[in-house]
Tab-separated table of C-alpha atoms and ligand atoms in Angstrom:
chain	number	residue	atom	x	y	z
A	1	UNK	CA	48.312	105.516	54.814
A	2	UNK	CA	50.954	107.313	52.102
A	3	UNK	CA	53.548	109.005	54.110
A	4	UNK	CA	55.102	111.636	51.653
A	5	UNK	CA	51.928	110.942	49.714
A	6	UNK	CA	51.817	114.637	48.486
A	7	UNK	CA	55.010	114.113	46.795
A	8	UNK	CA	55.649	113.062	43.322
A	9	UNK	CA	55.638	108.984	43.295
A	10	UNK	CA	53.126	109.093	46.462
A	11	UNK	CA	50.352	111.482	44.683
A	12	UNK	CA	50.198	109.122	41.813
A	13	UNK	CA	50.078	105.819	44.427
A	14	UNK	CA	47.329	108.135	46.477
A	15	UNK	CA	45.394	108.253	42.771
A	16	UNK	CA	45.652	104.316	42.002
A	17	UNK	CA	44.344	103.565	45.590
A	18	UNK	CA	41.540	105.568	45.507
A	19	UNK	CA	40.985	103.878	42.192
A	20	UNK	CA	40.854	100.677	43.498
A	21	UNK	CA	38.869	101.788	45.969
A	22	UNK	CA	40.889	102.053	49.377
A	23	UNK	CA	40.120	104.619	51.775
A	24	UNK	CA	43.426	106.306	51.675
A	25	UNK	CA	45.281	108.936	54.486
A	26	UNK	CA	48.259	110.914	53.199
A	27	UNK	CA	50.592	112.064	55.427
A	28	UNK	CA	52.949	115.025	54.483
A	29	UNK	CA	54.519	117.652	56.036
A	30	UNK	CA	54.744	119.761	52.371
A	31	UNK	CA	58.466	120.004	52.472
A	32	UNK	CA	59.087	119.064	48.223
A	33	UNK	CA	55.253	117.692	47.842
A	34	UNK	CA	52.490	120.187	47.142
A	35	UNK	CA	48.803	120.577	47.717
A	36	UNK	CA	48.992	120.741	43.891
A	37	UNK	CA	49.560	117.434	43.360
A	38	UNK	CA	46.471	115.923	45.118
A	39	UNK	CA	44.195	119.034	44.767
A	40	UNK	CA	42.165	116.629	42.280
A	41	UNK	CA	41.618	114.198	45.430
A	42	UNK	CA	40.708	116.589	47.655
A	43	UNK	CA	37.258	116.439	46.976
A	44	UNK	CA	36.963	112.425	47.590
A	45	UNK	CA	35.515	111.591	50.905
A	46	UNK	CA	37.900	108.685	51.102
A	47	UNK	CA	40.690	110.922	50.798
A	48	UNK	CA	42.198	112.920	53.410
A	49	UNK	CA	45.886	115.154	53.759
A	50	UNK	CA	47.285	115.482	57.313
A	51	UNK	CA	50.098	117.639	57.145
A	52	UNK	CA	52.514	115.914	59.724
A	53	UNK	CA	56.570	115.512	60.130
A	54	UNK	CA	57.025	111.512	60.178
A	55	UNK	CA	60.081	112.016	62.213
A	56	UNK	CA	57.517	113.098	65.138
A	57	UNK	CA	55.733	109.965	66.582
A	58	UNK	CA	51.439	109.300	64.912
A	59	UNK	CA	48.553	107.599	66.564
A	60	UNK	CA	46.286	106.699	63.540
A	61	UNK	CA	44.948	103.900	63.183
A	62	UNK	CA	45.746	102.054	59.694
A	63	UNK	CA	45.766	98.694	58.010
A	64	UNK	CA	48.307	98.984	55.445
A	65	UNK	CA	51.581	101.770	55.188
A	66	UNK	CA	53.662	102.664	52.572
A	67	UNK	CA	56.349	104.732	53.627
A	68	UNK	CA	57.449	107.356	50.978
A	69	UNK	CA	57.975	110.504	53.314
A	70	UNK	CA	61.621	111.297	52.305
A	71	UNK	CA	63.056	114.243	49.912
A	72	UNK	CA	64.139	112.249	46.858
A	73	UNK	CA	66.650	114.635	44.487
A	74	UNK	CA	70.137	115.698	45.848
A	75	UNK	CA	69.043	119.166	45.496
A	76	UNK	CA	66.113	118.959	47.991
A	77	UNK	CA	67.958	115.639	50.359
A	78	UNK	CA	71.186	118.379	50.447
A	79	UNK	CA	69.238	121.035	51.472
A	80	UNK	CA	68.929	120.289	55.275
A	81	UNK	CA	70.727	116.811	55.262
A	82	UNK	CA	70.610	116.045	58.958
A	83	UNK	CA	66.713	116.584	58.573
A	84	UNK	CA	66.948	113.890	55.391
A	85	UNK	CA	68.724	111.683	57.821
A	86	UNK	CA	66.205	111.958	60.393
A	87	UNK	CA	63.528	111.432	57.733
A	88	UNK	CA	64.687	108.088	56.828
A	89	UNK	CA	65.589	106.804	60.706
A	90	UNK	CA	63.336	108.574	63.005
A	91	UNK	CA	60.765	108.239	60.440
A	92	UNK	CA	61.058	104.517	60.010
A	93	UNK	CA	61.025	103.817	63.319
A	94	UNK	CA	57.905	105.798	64.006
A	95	UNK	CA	55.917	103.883	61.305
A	96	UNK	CA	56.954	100.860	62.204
A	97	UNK	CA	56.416	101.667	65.652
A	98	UNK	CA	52.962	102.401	64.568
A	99	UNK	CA	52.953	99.125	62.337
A	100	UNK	CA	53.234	97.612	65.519
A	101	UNK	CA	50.891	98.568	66.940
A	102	UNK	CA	48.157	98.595	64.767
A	103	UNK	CA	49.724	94.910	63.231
A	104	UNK	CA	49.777	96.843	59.555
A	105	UNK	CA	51.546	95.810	56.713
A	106	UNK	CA	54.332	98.048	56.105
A	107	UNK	CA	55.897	98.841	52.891
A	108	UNK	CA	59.699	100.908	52.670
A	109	UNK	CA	60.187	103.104	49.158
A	110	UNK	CA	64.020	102.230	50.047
A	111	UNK	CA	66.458	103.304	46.778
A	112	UNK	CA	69.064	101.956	44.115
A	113	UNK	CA	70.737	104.818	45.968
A	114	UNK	CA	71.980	101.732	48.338
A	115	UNK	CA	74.165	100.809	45.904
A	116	UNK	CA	76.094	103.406	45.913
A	117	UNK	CA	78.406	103.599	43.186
A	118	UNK	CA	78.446	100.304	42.481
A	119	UNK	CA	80.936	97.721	41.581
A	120	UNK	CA	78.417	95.135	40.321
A	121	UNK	CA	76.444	95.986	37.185
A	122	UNK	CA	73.303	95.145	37.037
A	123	UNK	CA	72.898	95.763	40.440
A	124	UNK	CA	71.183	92.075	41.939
A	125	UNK	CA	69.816	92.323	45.426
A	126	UNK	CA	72.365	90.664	47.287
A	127	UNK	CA	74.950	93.392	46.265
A	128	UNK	CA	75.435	95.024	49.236
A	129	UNK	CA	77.218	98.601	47.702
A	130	UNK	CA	79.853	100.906	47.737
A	131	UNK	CA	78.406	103.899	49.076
A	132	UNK	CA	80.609	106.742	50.778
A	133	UNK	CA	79.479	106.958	54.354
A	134	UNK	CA	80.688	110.902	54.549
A	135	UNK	CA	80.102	112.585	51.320
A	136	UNK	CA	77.154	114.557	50.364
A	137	UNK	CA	74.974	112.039	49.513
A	138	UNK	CA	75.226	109.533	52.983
A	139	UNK	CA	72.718	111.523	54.634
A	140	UNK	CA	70.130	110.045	51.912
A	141	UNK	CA	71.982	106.815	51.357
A	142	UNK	CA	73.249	105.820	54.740
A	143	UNK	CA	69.490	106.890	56.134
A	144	UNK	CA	67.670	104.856	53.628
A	145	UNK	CA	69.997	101.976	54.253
A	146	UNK	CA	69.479	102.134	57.923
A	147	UNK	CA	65.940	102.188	57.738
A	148	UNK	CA	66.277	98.951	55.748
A	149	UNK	CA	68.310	97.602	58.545
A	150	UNK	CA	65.595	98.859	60.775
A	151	UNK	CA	62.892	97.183	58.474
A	152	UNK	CA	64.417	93.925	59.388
A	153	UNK	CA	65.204	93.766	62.647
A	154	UNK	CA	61.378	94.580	63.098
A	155	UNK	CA	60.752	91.680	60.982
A	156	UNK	CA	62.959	89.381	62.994
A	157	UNK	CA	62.210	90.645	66.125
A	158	UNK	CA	58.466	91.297	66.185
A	159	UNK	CA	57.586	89.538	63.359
A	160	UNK	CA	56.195	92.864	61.553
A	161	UNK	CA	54.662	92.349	58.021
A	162	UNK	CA	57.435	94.145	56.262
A	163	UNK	CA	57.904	94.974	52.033
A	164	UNK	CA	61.202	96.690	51.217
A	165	UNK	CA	61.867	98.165	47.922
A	166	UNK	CA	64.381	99.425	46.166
A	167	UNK	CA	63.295	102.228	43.369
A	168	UNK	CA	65.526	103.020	40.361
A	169	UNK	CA	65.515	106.454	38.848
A	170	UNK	CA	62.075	106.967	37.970
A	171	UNK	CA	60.528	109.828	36.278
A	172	UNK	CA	56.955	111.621	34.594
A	173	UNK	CA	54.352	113.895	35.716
A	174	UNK	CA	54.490	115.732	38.776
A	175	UNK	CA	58.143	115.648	39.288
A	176	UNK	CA	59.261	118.992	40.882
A	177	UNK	CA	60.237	121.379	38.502
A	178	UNK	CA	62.897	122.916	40.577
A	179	UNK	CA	64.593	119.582	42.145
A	180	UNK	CA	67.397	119.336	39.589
A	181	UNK	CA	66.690	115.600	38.448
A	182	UNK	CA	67.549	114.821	35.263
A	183	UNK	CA	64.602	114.010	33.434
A	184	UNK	CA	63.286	117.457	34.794
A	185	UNK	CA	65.976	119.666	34.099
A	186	UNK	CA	66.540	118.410	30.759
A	187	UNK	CA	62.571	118.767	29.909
A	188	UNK	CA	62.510	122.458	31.183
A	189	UNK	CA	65.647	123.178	29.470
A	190	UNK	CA	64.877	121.501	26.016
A	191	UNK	CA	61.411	123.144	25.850
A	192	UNK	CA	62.394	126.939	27.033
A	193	UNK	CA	65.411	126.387	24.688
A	194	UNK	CA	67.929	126.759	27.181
A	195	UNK	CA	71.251	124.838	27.331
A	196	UNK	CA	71.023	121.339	28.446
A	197	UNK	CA	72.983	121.227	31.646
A	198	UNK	CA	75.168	117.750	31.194
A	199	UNK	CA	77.201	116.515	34.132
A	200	UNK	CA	80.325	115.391	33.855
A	201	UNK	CA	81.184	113.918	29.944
A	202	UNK	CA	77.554	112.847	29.745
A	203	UNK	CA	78.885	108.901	29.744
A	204	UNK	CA	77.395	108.092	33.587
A	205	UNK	CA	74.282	105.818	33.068
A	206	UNK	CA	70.894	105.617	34.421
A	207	UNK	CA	67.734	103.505	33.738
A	208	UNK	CA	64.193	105.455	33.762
A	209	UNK	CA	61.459	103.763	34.936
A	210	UNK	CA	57.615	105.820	34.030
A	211	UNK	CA	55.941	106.549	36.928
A	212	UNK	CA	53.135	104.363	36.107
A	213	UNK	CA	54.953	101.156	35.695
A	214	UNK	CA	56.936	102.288	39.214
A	215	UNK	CA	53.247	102.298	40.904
A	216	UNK	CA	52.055	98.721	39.834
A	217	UNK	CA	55.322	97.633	40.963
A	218	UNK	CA	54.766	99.199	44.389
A	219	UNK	CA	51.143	97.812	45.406
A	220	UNK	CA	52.122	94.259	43.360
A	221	UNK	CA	54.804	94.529	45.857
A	222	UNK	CA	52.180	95.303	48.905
A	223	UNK	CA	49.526	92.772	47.559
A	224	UNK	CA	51.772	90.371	47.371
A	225	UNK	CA	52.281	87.346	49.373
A	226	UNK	CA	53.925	87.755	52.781
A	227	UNK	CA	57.231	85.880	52.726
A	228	UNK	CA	57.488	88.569	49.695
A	229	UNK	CA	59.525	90.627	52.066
A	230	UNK	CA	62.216	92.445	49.453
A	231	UNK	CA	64.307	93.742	49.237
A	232	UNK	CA	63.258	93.580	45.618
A	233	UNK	CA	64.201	96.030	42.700
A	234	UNK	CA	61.598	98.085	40.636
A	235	UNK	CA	63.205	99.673	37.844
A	236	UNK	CA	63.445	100.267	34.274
A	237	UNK	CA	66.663	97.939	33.130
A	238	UNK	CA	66.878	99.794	30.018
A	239	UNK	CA	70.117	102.086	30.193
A	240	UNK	CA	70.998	104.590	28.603
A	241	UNK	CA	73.642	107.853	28.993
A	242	UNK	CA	72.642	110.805	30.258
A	243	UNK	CA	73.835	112.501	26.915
A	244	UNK	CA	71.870	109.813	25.146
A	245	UNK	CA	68.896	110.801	27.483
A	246	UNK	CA	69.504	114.998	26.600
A	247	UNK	CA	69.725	113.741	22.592
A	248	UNK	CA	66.029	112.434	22.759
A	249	UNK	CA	64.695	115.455	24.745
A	250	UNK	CA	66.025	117.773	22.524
A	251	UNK	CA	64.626	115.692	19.239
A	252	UNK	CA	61.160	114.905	20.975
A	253	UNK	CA	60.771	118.398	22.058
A	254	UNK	CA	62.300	120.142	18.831
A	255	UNK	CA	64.463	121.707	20.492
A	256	UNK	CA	66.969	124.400	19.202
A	257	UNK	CA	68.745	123.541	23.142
A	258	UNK	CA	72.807	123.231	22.575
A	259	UNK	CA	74.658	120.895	25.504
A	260	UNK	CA	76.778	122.581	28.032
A	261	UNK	CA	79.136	120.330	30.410
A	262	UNK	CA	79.499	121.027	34.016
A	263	UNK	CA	81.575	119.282	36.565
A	264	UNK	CA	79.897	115.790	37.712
A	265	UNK	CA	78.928	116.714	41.601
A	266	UNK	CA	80.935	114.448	43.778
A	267	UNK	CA	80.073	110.831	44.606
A	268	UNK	CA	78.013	110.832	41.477
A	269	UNK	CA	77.471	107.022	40.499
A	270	UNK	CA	78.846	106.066	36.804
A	271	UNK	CA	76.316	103.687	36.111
A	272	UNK	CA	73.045	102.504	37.633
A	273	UNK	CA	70.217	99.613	36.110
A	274	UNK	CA	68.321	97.152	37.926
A	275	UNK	CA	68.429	93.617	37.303
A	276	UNK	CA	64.690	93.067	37.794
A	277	UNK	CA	64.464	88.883	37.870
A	278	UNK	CA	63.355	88.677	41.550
A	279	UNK	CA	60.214	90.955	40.294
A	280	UNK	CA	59.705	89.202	37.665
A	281	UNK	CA	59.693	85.927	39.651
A	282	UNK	CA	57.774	87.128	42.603
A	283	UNK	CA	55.461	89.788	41.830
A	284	UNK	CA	55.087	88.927	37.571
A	285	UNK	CA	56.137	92.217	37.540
A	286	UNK	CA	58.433	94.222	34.349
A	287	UNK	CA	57.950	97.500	33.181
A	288	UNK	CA	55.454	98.511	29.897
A	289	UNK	CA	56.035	101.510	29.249
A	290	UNK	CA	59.767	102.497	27.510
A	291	UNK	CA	61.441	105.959	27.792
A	292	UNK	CA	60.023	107.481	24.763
A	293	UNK	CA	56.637	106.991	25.318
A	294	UNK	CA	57.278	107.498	29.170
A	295	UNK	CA	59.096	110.963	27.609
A	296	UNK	CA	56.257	112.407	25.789
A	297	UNK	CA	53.976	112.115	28.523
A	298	UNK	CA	55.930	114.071	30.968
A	299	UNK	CA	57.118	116.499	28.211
A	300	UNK	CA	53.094	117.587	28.012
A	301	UNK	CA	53.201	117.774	31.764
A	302	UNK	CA	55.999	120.253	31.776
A	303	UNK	CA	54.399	122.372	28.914
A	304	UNK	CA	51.330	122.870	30.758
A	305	UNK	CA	52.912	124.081	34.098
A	306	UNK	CA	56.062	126.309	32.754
B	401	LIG	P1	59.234	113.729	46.515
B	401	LIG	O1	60.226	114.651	47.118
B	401	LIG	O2	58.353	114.232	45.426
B	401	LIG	O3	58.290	113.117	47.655
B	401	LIG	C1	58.669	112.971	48.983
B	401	LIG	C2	57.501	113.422	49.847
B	401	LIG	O4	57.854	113.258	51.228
B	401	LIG	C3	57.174	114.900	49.652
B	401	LIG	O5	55.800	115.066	49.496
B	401	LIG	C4	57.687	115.556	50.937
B	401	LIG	O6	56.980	116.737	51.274
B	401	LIG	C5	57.494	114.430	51.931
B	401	LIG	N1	58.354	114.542	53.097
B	401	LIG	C6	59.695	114.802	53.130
B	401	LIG	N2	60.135	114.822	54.392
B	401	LIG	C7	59.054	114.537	55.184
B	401	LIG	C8	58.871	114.430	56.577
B	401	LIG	N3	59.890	114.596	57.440
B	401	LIG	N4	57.617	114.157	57.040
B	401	LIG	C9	56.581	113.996	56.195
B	401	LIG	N5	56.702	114.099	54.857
B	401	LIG	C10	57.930	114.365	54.364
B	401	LIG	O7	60.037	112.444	46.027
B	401	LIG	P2	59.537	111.145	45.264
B	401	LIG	O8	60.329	111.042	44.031
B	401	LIG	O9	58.066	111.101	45.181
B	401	LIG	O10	60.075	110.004	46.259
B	401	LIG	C11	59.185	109.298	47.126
B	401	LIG	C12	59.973	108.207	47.838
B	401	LIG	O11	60.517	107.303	46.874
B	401	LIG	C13	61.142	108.746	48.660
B	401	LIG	O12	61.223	108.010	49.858
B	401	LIG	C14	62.356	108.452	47.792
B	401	LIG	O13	63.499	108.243	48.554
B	401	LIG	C15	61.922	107.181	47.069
B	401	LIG	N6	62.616	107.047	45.778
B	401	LIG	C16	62.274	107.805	44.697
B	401	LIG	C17	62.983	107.671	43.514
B	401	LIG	C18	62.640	108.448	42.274
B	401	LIG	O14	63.315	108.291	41.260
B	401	LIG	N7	61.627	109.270	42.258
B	401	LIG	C19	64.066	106.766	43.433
B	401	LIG	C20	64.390	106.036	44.563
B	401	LIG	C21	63.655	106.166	45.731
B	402	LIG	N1	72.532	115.244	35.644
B	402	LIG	C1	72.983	116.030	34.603
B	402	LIG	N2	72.424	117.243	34.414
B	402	LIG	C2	71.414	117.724	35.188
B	402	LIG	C3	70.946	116.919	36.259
B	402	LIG	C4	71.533	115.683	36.469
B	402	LIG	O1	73.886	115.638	33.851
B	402	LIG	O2	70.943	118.848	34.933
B	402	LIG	C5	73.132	113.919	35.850
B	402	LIG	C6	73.614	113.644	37.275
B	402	LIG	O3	74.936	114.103	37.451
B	402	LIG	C7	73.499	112.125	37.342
B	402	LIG	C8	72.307	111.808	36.451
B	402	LIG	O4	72.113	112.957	35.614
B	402	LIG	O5	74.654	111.525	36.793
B	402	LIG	C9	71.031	111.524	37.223
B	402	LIG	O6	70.853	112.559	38.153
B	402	LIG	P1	69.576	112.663	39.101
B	402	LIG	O7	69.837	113.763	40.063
B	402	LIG	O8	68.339	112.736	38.266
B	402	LIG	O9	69.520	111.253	39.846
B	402	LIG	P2	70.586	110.373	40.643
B	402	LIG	O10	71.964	110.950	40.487
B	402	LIG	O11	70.112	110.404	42.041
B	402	LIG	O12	70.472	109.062	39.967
């Protein structure tokens, strides 16, 4: 089972496991995924959408969960934040009630986002953050952090198969047009010839990791052995400004887009990159596929839906 598996990063993990042959239920309740993006799996009897709200208890019965149901962008986790906090809590401990139960291996799509704005840089594991328990953002970062804490006291005290990981910014088709990431706002922008909207000076950081790379990382993670527990980073440690990152849209798209600055929305981290060494240690795991290759891809993407 996918929870969220209608949503960006789960449509493309539904894909891979019906690939490799899984039988594969996604759960969703359609809040920022779409039928859209697993219309193409519709058709596959070993594919099937139930449109539920993880924070309400399920009685399936399952073998293996990754948990992904969660709004991802500030714009969508802001929009009804004591619903995002819910997501992350109630929902993690109804799956891993349900893990449980039916003794499946559970997996958490937890986020650099429980960093914070952090002090250490690259962020290791053992950094345990500087994140602002009251600001805007808590509602994403304290929930996801929580339902780490919740991932582990299920693994101490019921001995629960657990896999927590932490995703870095990650990016490429089937992002939502309209949920003010970067990569996607600066696509859209650069190819309708609009003003790129840059934040702040432009000088805060981020690594991109393609959403292909992101998905090996994920089910390497799964597959893995089971003192593999996490939490382990998957992300692209290449970094790179976000005015660095509007420079190469503009050239890759040919863009005639100018940059506009806007205030930097509060608790905005300055910098943000994985160090990836426990992956590469325990899963042989490191990304392929580097931002301007990753770029094109989901510049096509965006011409053929705008
Ligand atoms: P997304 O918004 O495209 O996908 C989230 C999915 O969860 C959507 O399909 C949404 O409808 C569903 N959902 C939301 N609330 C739900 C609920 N209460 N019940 C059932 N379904 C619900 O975002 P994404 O980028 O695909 O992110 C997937 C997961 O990965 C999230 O948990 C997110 O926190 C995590 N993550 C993503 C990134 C990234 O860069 N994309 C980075 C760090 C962590
Ligand atoms: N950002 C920006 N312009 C935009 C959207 C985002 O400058 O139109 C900045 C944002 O302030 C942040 C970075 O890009 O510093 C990444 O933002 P995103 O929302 O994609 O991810 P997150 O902040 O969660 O890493």
């Amino acid at each position: 089972m996918v929870t969220g598996g209608a949503g960006f990063l789960g449509s493309h993990l539904c894909e891979k496991l019906i690939e490799d042959g899984h039988d594969v239920l996604c759960m969703d309740n359609l809040f920022t995924g779409t039928k859209d993006n697993i219309a193409h799996l519709m058709g596959n009897p070993y594919f099937e959408l139930l449109r539920h709200d993880v924070t309400f208890p399920m009685y399936v019965e399952v073998d293996e969960i990754y948990n992904l149901a969660c709004p991802a962008s500030p714009v969508h986790y802001q929009f009804d934040p004591v619903q995002t906090t819910k997501t992350s809590v109630h929902g993690a401990i109804n799956m891993l009630g349900l893990a449980k139960r039916t003794k499946a291996k559970i997996l958490q799509a937890s986020t650099s986002e429980v960093y914070g704005d952090p002090e250490v840089h690259p962020q290791t594991e053992d950094y345990r953050g500087s994140v602002n328990p009251i600001g805007p953002r808590a509602c994403y970062d304290e929930g996801k952090r929580c339902a780490e804490t919740l991932f582990f006291d299920y693994y101490r005290q019921h001995k629960l198969n657990i896999r927590v990981m932490r995703i870095f910014n990650t990016y490429g088709p089937r992002m939502h047009p309209n949920d003010g990431r970067v990569v996607s706002n600066f696509v859209i922008q650069a190819l309708k010839n609009e003003p790129i909207t840059l934040y702040g000076d432009g000088e805060q950081t981020r690594s991109f990791c393609y959403v292909d790379d992101l998905i090996r990382g994920m089910m390497g993670l799964m597959n893995a052995s089971d003192d593999v527990t996490g939490p382990i980073n998957i992300g692209n440690p290449n970094e790179f400004t976000i005015k660095e990152l509007a420079e190469k849209v503009i050239e890759l798209t040919d863009s005639k887009s100018t940059l506009s600055y806007h205030p930097l929305p509060t608790d905005d981290p300055m910098q943000r990159c994985p160090n990836i060494s426990l992956a590469k240690e325990k899963l042989g795991w490191e990304p392929t596929i580097q931002l301007e290759a990753g770029l094109k891809k989901t510049i096509d993407y965006f011409k053929n839906i705008i």
